[in-house]
Amino acid sequence: MFMLIFYAVAVVVLVLHFTGFLKEHNLEWLVLVLAVSVFPAVIYL
C-alpha cells in the first residue's frame, strides 16, 4: 500500500515538474525530496 501511494506521489511530482508548475510556485525542492527518498532503497537493493 505504501509503495502504491509513493508511486502515485512520484508520478504527480514528476508531471508537475515537467509542466513547469513547480518552478512557477517555487516548489522544485519536491523533486529533490523525491530523489532522496528513493536513494536508500536503491542502495539497499
Short mmCIF file of C-alpha atoms in Angstrom, two decimals:
data_model
loop_
_atom_site.label_atom_id
_atom_site.label_comp_id
_atom_site.label_asym_id
_atom_site.label_seq_id
_atom_site.Cartn_x
_atom_site.Cartn_y
_atom_site.Cartn_z
CA MET A 1 0.00 0.00 0.00
CA PHE A 2 2.83 2.38 0.88
CA MET A 3 4.54 1.71 -2.44
CA LEU A 4 1.32 2.49 -4.33
CA ILE A 5 0.97 5.83 -2.53
CA PHE A 6 4.68 6.57 -3.08
CA TYR A 7 4.44 5.87 -6.81
CA ALA A 8 1.30 7.98 -7.13
CA VAL A 9 3.02 10.92 -5.41
CA ALA A 10 6.15 10.41 -7.52
CA VAL A 11 4.15 10.50 -10.76
CA VAL A 12 2.31 13.64 -9.68
CA VAL A 13 5.56 15.39 -8.70
CA LEU A 14 7.21 14.47 -12.00
CA VAL A 15 4.25 15.62 -14.06
CA LEU A 16 4.14 18.92 -12.17
CA HIS A 17 7.91 19.28 -12.65
CA PHE A 18 7.79 18.75 -16.42
CA THR A 19 4.80 21.05 -16.86
CA GLY A 20 6.63 23.85 -15.06
CA PHE A 21 4.14 24.13 -12.21
CA LEU A 22 6.76 23.50 -9.52
CA LYS A 23 9.11 26.17 -10.86
CA GLU A 24 6.32 28.76 -11.02
CA HIS A 25 5.39 28.13 -7.39
CA ASN A 26 8.98 27.73 -6.12
CA LEU A 27 8.47 24.06 -5.22
CA GLU A 28 11.36 22.50 -7.15
CA TRP A 29 12.67 21.14 -3.84
CA LEU A 30 9.96 18.46 -4.04
CA VAL A 31 11.92 16.78 -6.84
CA LEU A 32 14.99 16.65 -4.58
CA VAL A 33 12.94 15.24 -1.71
CA LEU A 34 11.62 12.56 -4.05
CA ALA A 35 15.15 11.68 -5.18
CA VAL A 36 16.46 11.49 -1.61
CA SER A 37 13.56 9.26 -0.57
CA VAL A 38 14.36 6.79 -3.37
CA PHE A 39 18.14 6.77 -2.79
CA PRO A 40 18.22 4.46 0.30
CA ALA A 41 16.08 1.87 -1.48
CA VAL A 42 18.47 1.86 -4.44
CA ILE A 43 21.44 1.24 -2.13
CA TYR A 44 19.58 -1.45 -0.22
CA LEU A 45 18.67 -3.38 -3.36
#
